[in-house]
mmCIF file of C-alpha atoms in Angstrom:
data_model
loop_
_atom_site.group_PDB
_atom_site.id
_atom_site.type_symbol
_atom_site.label_atom_id
_atom_site.label_comp_id
_atom_site.label_asym_id
_atom_site.label_seq_id
_atom_site.Cartn_x
_atom_site.Cartn_y
_atom_site.Cartn_z
ATOM 1 C CA MET A 534 -35.579 -37.277 -11.569
ATOM 2 C CA PRO A 535 -38.386 -35.602 -9.665
ATOM 3 C CA ARG A 536 -39.211 -32.038 -10.678
ATOM 4 C CA ALA A 537 -38.268 -30.586 -7.225
ATOM 5 C CA ARG A 538 -34.767 -32.032 -7.451
ATOM 6 C CA ARG A 539 -34.270 -30.616 -10.951
ATOM 7 C CA ARG A 540 -35.312 -27.160 -9.709
ATOM 8 C CA LEU A 541 -32.700 -27.380 -6.951
ATOM 9 C CA LEU A 542 -30.035 -28.850 -9.192
ATOM 10 C CA ARG A 543 -30.122 -26.055 -11.791
ATOM 11 C CA PRO A 544 -29.223 -23.200 -9.374
ATOM 12 C CA CYS A 545 -26.547 -25.358 -7.756
ATOM 13 C CA LEU A 546 -24.972 -26.140 -11.139
ATOM 14 C CA ALA A 547 -25.155 -22.479 -12.141
ATOM 15 C CA ALA A 548 -23.447 -21.422 -8.900
ATOM 16 C CA LEU A 549 -20.753 -24.074 -9.346
ATOM 17 C CA SER A 550 -20.124 -22.968 -12.936
ATOM 18 C CA LEU A 551 -19.866 -19.311 -11.901
ATOM 19 C CA SER A 552 -17.501 -20.201 -9.071
ATOM 20 C CA LEU A 553 -15.230 -22.161 -11.412
ATOM 21 C CA LEU A 554 -15.279 -19.350 -13.974
ATOM 22 C CA LEU A 555 -14.341 -16.705 -11.379
ATOM 23 C CA SER A 556 -11.566 -18.786 -9.868
ATOM 24 C CA THR A 557 -10.117 -19.429 -13.330
ATOM 25 C CA ALA A 558 -10.204 -15.709 -14.154
ATOM 26 C CA GLN A 559 -8.527 -14.843 -10.854
ATOM 27 C CA ALA A 560 -5.839 -17.483 -11.384
ATOM 28 C CA GLU A 561 -5.014 -15.892 -14.756
ATOM 29 C CA THR A 562 -4.624 -12.400 -13.273
ATOM 30 C CA PRO A 563 -0.912 -11.756 -12.783
ATOM 31 C CA LEU A 564 0.117 -10.694 -9.289
ATOM 32 C CA PHE A 565 3.458 -9.091 -10.210
ATOM 33 C CA SER A 566 4.766 -6.918 -13.024
ATOM 34 C CA ALA A 567 7.823 -7.846 -15.047
ATOM 35 C CA ASP A 568 9.788 -5.494 -12.735
ATOM 36 C CA GLY A 569 8.652 -7.433 -9.657
ATOM 37 C CA TYR A 570 6.083 -4.979 -8.267
ATOM 38 C CA ARG A 571 2.783 -6.267 -6.932
ATOM 39 C CA ILE A 572 0.065 -5.171 -9.387
ATOM 40 C CA SER A 573 -3.126 -6.778 -8.066
ATOM 41 C CA LEU A 574 -4.758 -8.016 -4.883
ATOM 42 C CA TYR A 575 -2.990 -5.311 -2.865
ATOM 43 C CA ARG A 576 -4.880 -6.207 0.321
ATOM 44 C CA SER A 577 -3.630 -9.715 0.963
ATOM 45 C CA PRO A 578 -0.994 -11.307 3.226
ATOM 46 C CA THR A 579 2.470 -9.808 2.778
ATOM 47 C CA PRO A 580 5.867 -11.501 3.147
ATOM 48 C CA ASN A 581 7.950 -11.399 6.323
ATOM 49 C CA GLN A 582 10.977 -9.957 4.538
ATOM 50 C CA LEU A 583 11.859 -7.478 1.833
ATOM 51 C CA GLN A 584 15.294 -7.153 0.294
ATOM 52 C CA GLY A 585 16.888 -3.786 1.023
ATOM 53 C CA ALA A 586 14.606 -2.926 3.933
ATOM 54 C CA THR A 587 14.373 -3.480 7.650
ATOM 55 C CA ILE A 588 10.945 -4.567 8.829
ATOM 56 C CA LEU A 589 9.647 -2.766 11.897
ATOM 57 C CA ASP A 590 7.022 -3.642 14.446
ATOM 58 C CA THR A 591 5.453 -0.928 16.603
ATOM 59 C CA PRO A 592 8.005 -0.966 19.472
ATOM 60 C CA ALA A 593 10.899 -0.866 16.978
ATOM 61 C CA LEU A 594 9.289 2.055 15.162
ATOM 62 C CA GLN A 595 8.807 3.938 18.426
ATOM 63 C CA THR A 596 12.507 3.453 19.205
ATOM 64 C CA LEU A 597 13.501 4.597 15.725
ATOM 65 C CA LEU A 598 11.340 7.725 16.039
ATOM 66 C CA ASN A 599 13.403 8.779 19.076
ATOM 67 C CA GLN A 600 16.700 8.539 17.205
ATOM 68 C CA THR A 601 18.639 11.171 15.328
ATOM 69 C CA PRO A 602 18.208 11.700 12.498
ATOM 70 C CA ARG A 603 14.499 11.180 12.901
ATOM 71 C CA PRO A 604 13.120 9.023 10.089
ATOM 72 C CA VAL A 605 10.739 10.410 7.504
ATOM 73 C CA LEU A 606 7.350 8.681 7.764
ATOM 74 C CA ILE A 607 5.659 8.020 4.446
ATOM 75 C CA ASP A 608 2.101 6.780 4.168
ATOM 76 C CA VAL A 609 1.252 5.334 0.733
ATOM 77 C CA TYR A 610 -2.416 4.524 1.303
ATOM 78 C CA ARG A 611 -4.507 4.950 -1.834
ATOM 79 C CA ARG A 612 -6.821 7.887 -2.504
ATOM 80 C CA GLN A 613 -9.108 8.075 -5.495
ATOM 81 C CA TRP A 614 -7.715 10.370 -8.197
ATOM 82 C CA LEU A 615 -10.277 11.731 -10.614
ATOM 83 C CA GLN A 616 -10.135 14.566 -13.126
ATOM 84 C CA GLY A 617 -6.854 15.901 -11.801
ATOM 85 C CA ARG A 618 -7.624 15.880 -8.100
ATOM 86 C CA PHE A 619 -7.825 13.645 -5.067
ATOM 87 C CA ILE A 620 -11.391 12.701 -4.154
ATOM 88 C CA GLU A 621 -11.987 12.510 -0.414
ATOM 89 C CA ASP A 622 -14.429 9.656 -0.206
ATOM 90 C CA GLN A 623 -13.707 9.023 3.467
ATOM 91 C CA PRO A 624 -11.477 10.673 6.089
ATOM 92 C CA HIS A 625 -7.978 9.273 6.439
ATOM 93 C CA ALA A 626 -5.631 9.500 9.394
ATOM 94 C CA ASN A 627 -1.993 8.544 9.651
ATOM 95 C CA LEU A 628 0.901 8.529 12.086
ATOM 96 C CA PRO A 629 1.617 12.063 13.332
ATOM 97 C CA GLY A 630 4.269 13.799 11.259
ATOM 98 C CA SER A 631 3.753 11.571 8.220
ATOM 99 C CA HIS A 632 3.782 12.614 4.603
ATOM 100 C CA TRP A 633 0.983 11.022 2.609
ATOM 101 C CA LEU A 634 2.130 10.096 -0.895
ATOM 102 C CA ALA A 635 -1.176 8.639 -2.005
ATOM 103 C CA ASN A 636 -1.153 6.074 -4.804
ATOM 104 C CA THR A 637 2.645 5.780 -5.009
ATOM 105 C CA GLY A 638 2.519 2.201 -3.803
ATOM 106 C CA ASP A 639 0.703 1.030 -6.903
ATOM 107 C CA GLY A 640 2.622 -1.550 -8.884
ATOM 108 C CA ASP A 641 2.492 0.322 -12.172
ATOM 109 C CA LEU A 642 3.161 4.050 -11.876
ATOM 110 C CA THR A 643 2.820 6.408 -14.794
ATOM 111 C CA PRO A 644 5.810 8.705 -15.360
ATOM 112 C CA ASP A 645 3.905 11.547 -13.632
ATOM 113 C CA TRP A 646 3.231 9.474 -10.495
ATOM 114 C CA GLN A 647 6.826 8.186 -10.489
ATOM 115 C CA ALA A 648 8.065 11.796 -10.699
ATOM 116 C CA TYR A 649 5.712 12.784 -7.843
ATOM 117 C CA PHE A 650 7.170 9.983 -5.704
ATOM 118 C CA ALA A 651 10.804 10.793 -6.579
ATOM 119 C CA ARG A 652 10.411 14.566 -6.199
ATOM 120 C CA ASN A 653 8.776 14.269 -2.779
ATOM 121 C CA LEU A 654 11.360 11.782 -1.482
ATOM 122 C CA ASP A 655 14.101 14.133 -2.636
ATOM 123 C CA THR A 656 12.383 17.050 -0.860
ATOM 124 C CA PHE A 657 11.748 15.133 2.379
ATOM 125 C CA THR A 658 15.355 13.923 2.562
ATOM 126 C CA ASP A 659 17.055 17.081 1.227
ATOM 127 C CA GLY A 660 18.583 14.764 -1.379
ATOM 128 C CA ASP A 661 20.289 12.628 1.288
ATOM 129 C CA HIS A 662 19.883 8.978 0.292
ATOM 130 C CA GLN A 663 21.106 7.941 3.770
ATOM 131 C CA GLN A 664 18.136 9.664 5.480
ATOM 132 C CA PRO A 665 15.995 6.982 7.145
ATOM 133 C CA LEU A 666 12.642 6.457 5.432
ATOM 134 C CA VAL A 667 9.748 4.485 6.936
ATOM 135 C CA PHE A 668 7.029 3.377 4.523
ATOM 136 C CA TYR A 669 3.669 2.089 5.661
ATOM 137 C CA CYS A 670 0.069 1.568 4.692
ATOM 138 C CA ARG A 671 -2.273 -0.856 6.487
ATOM 139 C CA SER A 672 -1.729 -4.445 7.539
ATOM 140 C CA ASP A 673 -1.710 -6.981 4.709
ATOM 141 C CA CYS A 674 -1.068 -4.183 2.218
ATOM 142 C CA TRP A 675 1.331 -4.557 -0.697
ATOM 143 C CA LEU A 676 1.300 -0.821 -1.443
ATOM 144 C CA SER A 677 3.981 -0.100 1.151
ATOM 145 C CA TRP A 678 5.960 -3.154 -0.030
ATOM 146 C CA ASN A 679 5.978 -1.680 -3.553
ATOM 147 C CA ALA A 680 6.994 1.766 -2.264
ATOM 148 C CA VAL A 681 9.915 0.300 -0.309
ATOM 149 C CA LYS A 682 11.048 -1.659 -3.350
ATOM 150 C CA ARG A 683 10.783 1.487 -5.474
ATOM 151 C CA ALA A 684 12.731 3.658 -2.988
ATOM 152 C CA THR A 685 15.559 1.126 -2.698
ATOM 153 C CA ALA A 686 15.721 0.918 -6.506
ATOM 154 C CA MET A 687 16.145 4.712 -6.490
ATOM 155 C CA GLY A 688 19.195 4.336 -4.265
ATOM 156 C CA TYR A 689 17.833 5.091 -0.795
ATOM 157 C CA LYS A 690 19.940 3.166 1.707
ATOM 158 C CA SER A 691 18.174 3.430 5.073
ATOM 159 C CA VAL A 692 14.733 2.104 4.254
ATOM 160 C CA TYR A 693 12.258 0.633 6.719
ATOM 161 C CA TRP A 694 8.963 -1.122 6.194
ATOM 162 C CA TYR A 695 6.370 -0.746 8.933
ATOM 163 C CA ARG A 696 4.664 -3.853 7.635
ATOM 164 C CA ASP A 697 1.465 -3.780 9.707
ATOM 165 C CA GLY A 698 1.206 -0.011 9.367
ATOM 166 C CA LEU A 699 -1.620 2.134 10.605
ATOM 167 C CA ASP A 700 -3.607 -0.869 11.830
ATOM 168 C CA ALA A 701 -0.830 -1.912 14.240
ATOM 169 C CA TRP A 702 -0.303 1.689 15.367
ATOM 170 C CA GLN A 703 -3.979 2.089 16.203
ATOM 171 C CA ALA A 704 -4.113 -1.352 17.867
ATOM 172 C CA ALA A 705 -1.399 -0.078 20.235
ATOM 173 C CA ASN A 706 -3.682 2.890 21.080
ATOM 174 C CA LEU A 707 -1.171 5.390 19.720
ATOM 175 C CA PRO A 708 -2.288 8.772 18.397
ATOM 176 C CA VAL A 709 -3.129 9.439 14.768
ATOM 177 C CA ALA A 710 -3.565 12.701 12.907
ATOM 178 C CA PRO A 711 -5.955 13.758 10.135
ATOM 179 C CA ALA A 712 -4.184 13.403 6.795
ATOM 180 C CA GLN A 713 -4.218 15.063 3.397
ATOM 181 C CA PRO A 714 -2.196 13.792 0.436
ATOM 182 C CA GLU A 715 0.814 15.808 -0.636
ATOM 183 C CA PRO A 716 -0.257 17.951 -3.587
ATOM 184 C CA PHE A 717 0.020 16.348 -7.000
ATOM 185 C CA PRO A 718 1.866 17.003 -9.262
#
């Protein structure tokens, strides 16, 4: 084999080997916990249904927002948490009137984060498990899927999933508001 071909073949074989190694490692990474929560690859296509929740598109959400009782909007977009505080690495906006429960859509919550989620839901609903709750994040985001699943497991009965979230809201040229996470703990 000519020397030039061997020089080209080595990098190609190395790239192929690395590609196979990475795909094998990714295939071994579990997507769901034993409890059924998504625990990895949060930004990937989401299902078209979710047991215990009604899925909303933007027009349906706008209609719901004009009803009584008005639903509680809950944004679960992630925010870096370091040394006991949220780190603002970039500005975040959400739907006006939303409560931002950062990081509560993660698949595995520590007891402190679970308590933060439960305590805030109880506060926002005045303990009324019939109060409509709308969870959202971004499009193709499993964080809001996890939060909906968690809220229904806690006994909330009127739960909605704004599946395409902030991205769909902004695509409809609707207003957003600067956001800060609810204080933790």
